[in-house]
Amino acid sequence: IATFYVRKIKKKRFSEKPNLTWTKSNALHVLLTKEILLLFQKFWGPQIDPRLAQYLTNFLFGAGQQKSPTVDFNRFAELYVYNVRGTVEERMIVIYNCLGMDYNEDVELPYQLLKEYCESIVSTYMKMLKSSSSKRVRSWQDKGFRASASNVQALGEAVAATVGGDLDSPQHHCTAAQLSKWLQTNVLLRQLAELVYVNLYGINKKPGDESPAPLPPAAPSLLPAADGLEAMPDYPAVIDLSHIVWVNSHLPHKYQHKWRFLFSTNIHGESFSTMTGRIIDQGPSVIIVEDSSGYIFGGFATAAWGFGPNFTGTDEAFLFTCAPKMRVYPATSYNDHYQYLNHHTKTLPNGLLMGGQFQFGGIWVNAEPFGEGASAESCSTFRGYRRLSKEPSFRIRSLEVWGVGDKPALDKDDDERDMSILDTNPEAKAILDMAGRTRHSEGLREDPPL
């Protein structure tokens, strides 16, 4: 990092020549003046939230009366190292210092400041996505998916809300012990911070590239690739990029790389039969519902959907909300009522259910008439659950289903073993029949496997 920035400065690639002094002994020491910081802010400008820029200034130069006119290069390097590869204590130091406080185990951190810090990280990450030329990012943006300011703020709030206490009524301050536990368990914040600082420090630059232009972000691993939207010029996007990042970050890692579009009421119409025909045997999936009040929620189904009288799925399943707040409710293992699907039966409910009991599900989508749904007040299948929709019974404004991960390979052994080349060409069979020719391979088919 030292070599990279010193080379840029020596070659005068910035618009102004900075006031710089540096020496080289056992280690390289660089003094970065405020003038250089302003140049870095110009360099980072399109990709950084203004609040984060101020937090970085606090970390590098201090805050209040303790503010220094210069910063040692080691301090500049620590900002990157602590955020990307740092221990929990080092990351705590970054947060305290960025918020203008000295780290002390006895000092409580105001929750409002922590929430704004998380929002600045999320906002910067989204700015990087918007400026990216990555095909993965473009696959969403070209179909109308955006990152609105309100949803970016909601994602930042969701990241901060898990610091302790009631998710919907957080305490006014958090202790150092709570912050330490939060940093150990909050995988999403760590991933966001790592991507942000890798980009800000230009670590993903190709060797020899000295251009001071804004950098494209590193591989946006938090955003999956979009598969199946290519043939739709005008996709009516219901969810936001912030929603996708939120839900995707809670999926098992093996499913996070790709979302496969399966069904949307806005595209395929309001038909339960059409929906089930498009989602059955498609592997694990995410169902997303928007009710008539604008609440957006859904669930992750771990098993492929299929008709049957029994519940299926595993304890990796979860329910979630995207609006008005982003929350996730993981499985309790109290029961295994993760997912259920049935249609055209007389003795069992016809519809789609996730969690809870018949008539009291976390998510219930009625088969007939399609478009009606319900979300119970309580659901023992998922921990911390609260009703997902605004009202217990609701009208569906929009419903989408996305397969996650790679499409499962279907078992075609039986069909393939029982086919000859003429089976795939009915016109050729008809011509042979008309000519009175014998199809010698008709009775010579491979026996099915035992």
mmCIF file with all atom_site columns, C-alpha atoms in Angstrom, residues 131-225:
data_model
loop_
_atom_site.group_PDB
_atom_site.id
_atom_site.type_symbol
_atom_site.label_atom_id
_atom_site.label_alt_id
_atom_site.label_comp_id
_atom_site.label_asym_id
_atom_site.label_entity_id
_atom_site.label_seq_id
_atom_site.pdbx_PDB_ins_code
_atom_site.Cartn_x
_atom_site.Cartn_y
_atom_site.Cartn_z
_atom_site.occupancy
_atom_site.B_iso_or_equiv
_atom_site.pdbx_formal_charge
_atom_site.auth_seq_id
_atom_site.auth_comp_id
_atom_site.auth_asym_id
_atom_site.auth_atom_id
_atom_site.pdbx_PDB_model_num
ATOM 1  C CA . SER A 1 131 ? -20.561 2.809   -10.301 1.00 0.00 ? 131 SER A CA 1
ATOM 2  C CA . SER A 1 132 ? -19.585 -0.769  -11.109 1.00 0.00 ? 132 SER A CA 1
ATOM 3  C CA . SER A 1 133 ? -19.230 -2.148  -14.613 1.00 0.00 ? 133 SER A CA 1
ATOM 4  C CA . SER A 1 134 ? -19.550 -5.716  -13.330 1.00 0.00 ? 134 SER A CA 1
ATOM 5  C CA . LYS A 1 135 ? -21.849 -7.954  -15.364 1.00 0.00 ? 135 LYS A CA 1
ATOM 6  C CA . ARG A 1 136 ? -23.330 -9.253  -12.138 1.00 0.00 ? 136 ARG A CA 1
ATOM 7  C CA . VAL A 1 137 ? -24.375 -5.766  -11.074 1.00 0.00 ? 137 VAL A CA 1
ATOM 8  C CA . ARG A 1 138 ? -25.564 -4.789  -14.544 1.00 0.00 ? 138 ARG A CA 1
ATOM 9  C CA . SER A 1 139 ? -27.750 -7.898  -14.732 1.00 0.00 ? 139 SER A CA 1
ATOM 10 C CA . TRP A 1 140 ? -29.887 -6.341  -11.991 1.00 0.00 ? 140 TRP A CA 1
ATOM 11 C CA . GLN A 1 141 ? -29.617 -2.661  -12.810 1.00 0.00 ? 141 GLN A CA 1
ATOM 12 C CA . ASP A 1 142 ? -30.500 -3.142  -16.470 1.00 0.00 ? 142 ASP A CA 1
ATOM 13 C CA . LYS A 1 143 ? -33.822 -4.665  -15.384 1.00 0.00 ? 143 LYS A CA 1
ATOM 14 C CA . GLY A 1 144 ? -34.814 -1.751  -13.185 1.00 0.00 ? 144 GLY A CA 1
ATOM 15 C CA . PHE A 1 145 ? -33.472 -2.811  -9.785  1.00 0.00 ? 145 PHE A CA 1
ATOM 16 C CA . ARG A 1 146 ? -32.268 0.189   -7.822  1.00 0.00 ? 146 ARG A CA 1
ATOM 17 C CA . ALA A 1 147 ? -30.937 1.056   -4.372  1.00 0.00 ? 147 ALA A CA 1
ATOM 18 C CA . SER A 1 148 ? -33.228 3.776   -3.024  1.00 0.00 ? 148 SER A CA 1
ATOM 19 C CA . ALA A 1 149 ? -32.018 5.948   -0.166  1.00 0.00 ? 149 ALA A CA 1
ATOM 20 C CA . SER A 1 150 ? -34.810 4.776   2.148   1.00 0.00 ? 150 SER A CA 1
ATOM 21 C CA . ASN A 1 151 ? -33.987 1.103   1.598   1.00 0.00 ? 151 ASN A CA 1
ATOM 22 C CA . VAL A 1 152 ? -30.241 1.698   1.998   1.00 0.00 ? 152 VAL A CA 1
ATOM 23 C CA . GLN A 1 153 ? -31.017 3.399   5.306   1.00 0.00 ? 153 GLN A CA 1
ATOM 24 C CA . ALA A 1 154 ? -33.262 0.469   6.313   1.00 0.00 ? 154 ALA A CA 1
ATOM 25 C CA . LEU A 1 155 ? -30.450 -1.987  5.586   1.00 0.00 ? 155 LEU A CA 1
ATOM 26 C CA . GLY A 1 156 ? -28.042 0.028   7.728   1.00 0.00 ? 156 GLY A CA 1
ATOM 27 C CA . GLU A 1 157 ? -30.597 0.051   10.538  1.00 0.00 ? 157 GLU A CA 1
ATOM 28 C CA . ALA A 1 158 ? -31.044 -3.722  10.251  1.00 0.00 ? 158 ALA A CA 1
ATOM 29 C CA . VAL A 1 159 ? -27.288 -4.273  10.512  1.00 0.00 ? 159 VAL A CA 1
ATOM 30 C CA . ALA A 1 160 ? -27.104 -2.134  13.651  1.00 0.00 ? 160 ALA A CA 1
ATOM 31 C CA . ALA A 1 161 ? -30.297 -3.425  15.302  1.00 0.00 ? 161 ALA A CA 1
ATOM 32 C CA . THR A 1 162 ? -28.745 -6.768  16.225  1.00 0.00 ? 162 THR A CA 1
ATOM 33 C CA . VAL A 1 163 ? -26.298 -5.144  18.665  1.00 0.00 ? 163 VAL A CA 1
ATOM 34 C CA . GLY A 1 164 ? -28.477 -6.195  21.584  1.00 0.00 ? 164 GLY A CA 1
ATOM 35 C CA . GLY A 1 165 ? -31.873 -5.963  23.214  1.00 0.00 ? 165 GLY A CA 1
ATOM 36 C CA . ASP A 1 166 ? -35.182 -5.783  21.399  1.00 0.00 ? 166 ASP A CA 1
ATOM 37 C CA . LEU A 1 167 ? -34.753 -5.515  17.622  1.00 0.00 ? 167 LEU A CA 1
ATOM 38 C CA . ASP A 1 168 ? -37.708 -3.162  17.322  1.00 0.00 ? 168 ASP A CA 1
ATOM 39 C CA . SER A 1 169 ? -36.972 -1.114  20.466  1.00 0.00 ? 169 SER A CA 1
ATOM 40 C CA . PRO A 1 170 ? -33.167 -0.849  20.753  1.00 0.00 ? 170 PRO A CA 1
ATOM 41 C CA . GLN A 1 171 ? -31.576 0.569   23.854  1.00 0.00 ? 171 GLN A CA 1
ATOM 42 C CA . HIS A 1 172 ? -30.102 4.072   23.826  1.00 0.00 ? 172 HIS A CA 1
ATOM 43 C CA . HIS A 1 173 ? -26.530 2.901   24.500  1.00 0.00 ? 173 HIS A CA 1
ATOM 44 C CA . CYS A 1 174 ? -24.556 -0.295  24.005  1.00 0.00 ? 174 CYS A CA 1
ATOM 45 C CA . THR A 1 175 ? -21.699 -1.516  26.156  1.00 0.00 ? 175 THR A CA 1
ATOM 46 C CA . ALA A 1 176 ? -18.284 -2.597  24.914  1.00 0.00 ? 176 ALA A CA 1
ATOM 47 C CA . ALA A 1 177 ? -19.217 -6.204  25.745  1.00 0.00 ? 177 ALA A CA 1
ATOM 48 C CA . GLN A 1 178 ? -22.355 -5.976  23.589  1.00 0.00 ? 178 GLN A CA 1
ATOM 49 C CA . LEU A 1 179 ? -20.388 -4.380  20.778  1.00 0.00 ? 179 LEU A CA 1
ATOM 50 C CA . SER A 1 180 ? -17.758 -7.134  20.955  1.00 0.00 ? 180 SER A CA 1
ATOM 51 C CA . LYS A 1 181 ? -20.369 -9.895  20.731  1.00 0.00 ? 181 LYS A CA 1
ATOM 52 C CA . TRP A 1 182 ? -22.117 -8.044  17.906  1.00 0.00 ? 182 TRP A CA 1
ATOM 53 C CA . LEU A 1 183 ? -18.901 -7.771  15.872  1.00 0.00 ? 183 LEU A CA 1
ATOM 54 C CA . GLN A 1 184 ? -18.175 -11.472 16.360  1.00 0.00 ? 184 GLN A CA 1
ATOM 55 C CA . THR A 1 185 ? -21.569 -12.561 15.029  1.00 0.00 ? 185 THR A CA 1
ATOM 56 C CA . ASN A 1 186 ? -22.424 -9.879  12.464  1.00 0.00 ? 186 ASN A CA 1
ATOM 57 C CA . VAL A 1 187 ? -21.089 -11.447 9.278   1.00 0.00 ? 187 VAL A CA 1
ATOM 58 C CA . LEU A 1 188 ? -22.864 -8.990  6.973   1.00 0.00 ? 188 LEU A CA 1
ATOM 59 C CA . LEU A 1 189 ? -21.198 -5.929  8.527   1.00 0.00 ? 189 LEU A CA 1
ATOM 60 C CA . ARG A 1 190 ? -17.774 -7.532  8.217   1.00 0.00 ? 190 ARG A CA 1
ATOM 61 C CA . GLN A 1 191 ? -18.352 -8.400  4.558   1.00 0.00 ? 191 GLN A CA 1
ATOM 62 C CA . LEU A 1 192 ? -19.614 -4.903  3.782   1.00 0.00 ? 192 LEU A CA 1
ATOM 63 C CA . ALA A 1 193 ? -16.652 -3.253  5.515   1.00 0.00 ? 193 ALA A CA 1
ATOM 64 C CA . GLU A 1 194 ? -14.165 -5.493  3.764   1.00 0.00 ? 194 GLU A CA 1
ATOM 65 C CA . LEU A 1 195 ? -15.587 -4.731  0.321   1.00 0.00 ? 195 LEU A CA 1
ATOM 66 C CA . VAL A 1 196 ? -15.719 -1.006  1.084   1.00 0.00 ? 196 VAL A CA 1
ATOM 67 C CA . TYR A 1 197 ? -12.102 -0.697  2.240   1.00 0.00 ? 197 TYR A CA 1
ATOM 68 C CA . VAL A 1 198 ? -10.705 -2.992  -0.448  1.00 0.00 ? 198 VAL A CA 1
ATOM 69 C CA . ASN A 1 199 ? -12.216 -0.586  -2.977  1.00 0.00 ? 199 ASN A CA 1
ATOM 70 C CA . LEU A 1 200 ? -11.287 2.640   -1.231  1.00 0.00 ? 200 LEU A CA 1
ATOM 71 C CA . TYR A 1 201 ? -7.669  1.563   -0.917  1.00 0.00 ? 201 TYR A CA 1
ATOM 72 C CA . GLY A 1 202 ? -7.457  0.298   -4.477  1.00 0.00 ? 202 GLY A CA 1
ATOM 73 C CA . ILE A 1 203 ? -6.307  -3.171  -3.491  1.00 0.00 ? 203 ILE A CA 1
ATOM 74 C CA . ASN A 1 204 ? -8.127  -4.699  -6.455  1.00 0.00 ? 204 ASN A CA 1
ATOM 75 C CA . LYS A 1 205 ? -6.102  -2.639  -8.922  1.00 0.00 ? 205 LYS A CA 1
ATOM 76 C CA . LYS A 1 206 ? -4.296  -4.567  -11.619 1.00 0.00 ? 206 LYS A CA 1
ATOM 77 C CA . PRO A 1 207 ? -0.469  -4.476  -11.405 1.00 0.00 ? 207 PRO A CA 1
ATOM 78 C CA . GLY A 1 208 ? 0.941   -1.469  -13.206 1.00 0.00 ? 208 GLY A CA 1
ATOM 79 C CA . ASP A 1 209 ? -2.337  0.461   -13.262 1.00 0.00 ? 209 ASP A CA 1
ATOM 80 C CA . GLU A 1 210 ? -1.519  3.921   -11.896 1.00 0.00 ? 210 GLU A CA 1
ATOM 81 C CA . SER A 1 211 ? -4.723  5.645   -12.977 1.00 0.00 ? 211 SER A CA 1
ATOM 82 C CA . PRO A 1 212 ? -6.272  7.853   -10.259 1.00 0.00 ? 212 PRO A CA 1
ATOM 83 C CA . ALA A 1 213 ? -9.755  7.306   -11.697 1.00 0.00 ? 213 ALA A CA 1
ATOM 84 C CA . PRO A 1 214 ? -12.440 5.809   -9.414  1.00 0.00 ? 214 PRO A CA 1
ATOM 85 C CA . LEU A 1 215 ? -12.040 2.083   -9.057  1.00 0.00 ? 215 LEU A CA 1
ATOM 86 C CA . PRO A 1 216 ? -14.672 -0.482  -9.933  1.00 0.00 ? 216 PRO A CA 1
ATOM 87 C CA . PRO A 1 217 ? -15.682 -2.454  -6.866  1.00 0.00 ? 217 PRO A CA 1
ATOM 88 C CA . ALA A 1 218 ? -14.292 -5.831  -6.044  1.00 0.00 ? 218 ALA A CA 1
ATOM 89 C CA . ALA A 1 219 ? -16.364 -8.883  -6.900  1.00 0.00 ? 219 ALA A CA 1
ATOM 90 C CA . PRO A 1 220 ? -19.710 -8.022  -5.268  1.00 0.00 ? 220 PRO A CA 1
ATOM 91 C CA . SER A 1 221 ? -20.102 -11.325 -3.483  1.00 0.00 ? 221 SER A CA 1
ATOM 92 C CA . LEU A 1 222 ? -23.041 -9.986  -1.485  1.00 0.00 ? 222 LEU A CA 1
ATOM 93 C CA . LEU A 1 223 ? -25.049 -9.536  -4.677  1.00 0.00 ? 223 LEU A CA 1
ATOM 94 C CA . PRO A 1 224 ? -25.959 -12.740 -6.547  1.00 0.00 ? 224 PRO A CA 1
ATOM 95 C CA . ALA A 1 225 ? -26.009 -13.074 -10.316 1.00 0.00 ? 225 ALA A CA 1
#
